[in-house]
Coordinates of C-alpha atoms in Angstrom, one line a residue:
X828 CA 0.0 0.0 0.0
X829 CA 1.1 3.6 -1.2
X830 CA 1.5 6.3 1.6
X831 CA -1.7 8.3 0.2
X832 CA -3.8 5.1 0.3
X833 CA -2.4 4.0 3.8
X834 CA -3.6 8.0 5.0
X835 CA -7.0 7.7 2.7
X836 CA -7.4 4.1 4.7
X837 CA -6.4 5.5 8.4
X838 CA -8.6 8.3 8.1
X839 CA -11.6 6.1 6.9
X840 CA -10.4 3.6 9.9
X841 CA -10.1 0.8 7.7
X842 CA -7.1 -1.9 8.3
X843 CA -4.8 -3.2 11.0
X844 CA -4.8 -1.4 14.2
X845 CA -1.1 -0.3 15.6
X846 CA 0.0 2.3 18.3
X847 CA 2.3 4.8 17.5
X848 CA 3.0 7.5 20.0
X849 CA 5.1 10.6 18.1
X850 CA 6.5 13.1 20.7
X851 CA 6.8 16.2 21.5
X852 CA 9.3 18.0 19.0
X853 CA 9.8 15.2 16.8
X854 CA 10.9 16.3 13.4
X855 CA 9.1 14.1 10.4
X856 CA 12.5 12.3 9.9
X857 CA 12.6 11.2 13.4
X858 CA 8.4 10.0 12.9
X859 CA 9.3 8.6 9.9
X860 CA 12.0 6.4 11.8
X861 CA 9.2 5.9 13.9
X862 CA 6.6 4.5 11.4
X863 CA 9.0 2.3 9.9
X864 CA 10.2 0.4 12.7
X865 CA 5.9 0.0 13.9
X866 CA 5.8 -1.8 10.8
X867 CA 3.0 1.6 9.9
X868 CA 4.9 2.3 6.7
X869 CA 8.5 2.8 4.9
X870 CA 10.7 6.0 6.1
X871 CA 11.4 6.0 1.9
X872 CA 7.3 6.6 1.4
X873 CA 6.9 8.8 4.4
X874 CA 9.1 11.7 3.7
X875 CA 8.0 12.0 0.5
X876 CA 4.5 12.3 1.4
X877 CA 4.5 14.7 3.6
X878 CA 6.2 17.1 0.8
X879 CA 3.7 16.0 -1.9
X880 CA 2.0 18.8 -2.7
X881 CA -1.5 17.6 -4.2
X882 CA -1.7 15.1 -0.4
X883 CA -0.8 18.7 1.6
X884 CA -3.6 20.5 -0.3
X885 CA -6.2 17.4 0.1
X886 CA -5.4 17.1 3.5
X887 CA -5.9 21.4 3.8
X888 CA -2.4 21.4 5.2
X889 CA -0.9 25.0 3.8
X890 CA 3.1 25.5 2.9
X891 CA 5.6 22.8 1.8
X892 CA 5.5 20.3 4.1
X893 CA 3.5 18.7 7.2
X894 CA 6.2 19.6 9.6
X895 CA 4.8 21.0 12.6
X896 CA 1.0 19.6 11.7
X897 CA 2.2 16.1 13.1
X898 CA 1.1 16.7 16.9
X899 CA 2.7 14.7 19.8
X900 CA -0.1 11.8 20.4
X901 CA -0.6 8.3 20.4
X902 CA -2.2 7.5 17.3
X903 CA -4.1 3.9 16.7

């Protein structure tokens, strides 16, 4: 599964269900080691999602990339 479809299929709550806390101050290449080792998805698909344009715009996120608009949590 692509990164777009994996965030399409999260938001929609289909799939597997896996904890991932991100903290505090955590820059994307840090959640992106994250995600990988969770088995969640590749660091290689990750970083490149959060710059893709046409995914920032869908998911109204404004500027270049989703730094800063992936808030400390424990996601399911």
């Amino acid at each position: 599964m692509n990164l777009p479809s994996l965030l399409r299929a999260l938001q929609e709550g289909r799939g597997r269900i896996s904890a991932v806390t991100i903290p505090e101050g955590w820059r994307i290449e840090q959640i992106a080691d994250r995600l990988a080792a969770s088995g969640v998805c590749a660091r290689e698909e990750f970083l490149p999602a959060t710059r893709d344009r046409s995914l920032l715009r869908e998911l109204a996120i404004p500027g270049p990339s989703a730094e800063g608009f992936l808030f400390p949590e424990t996601y399911a």
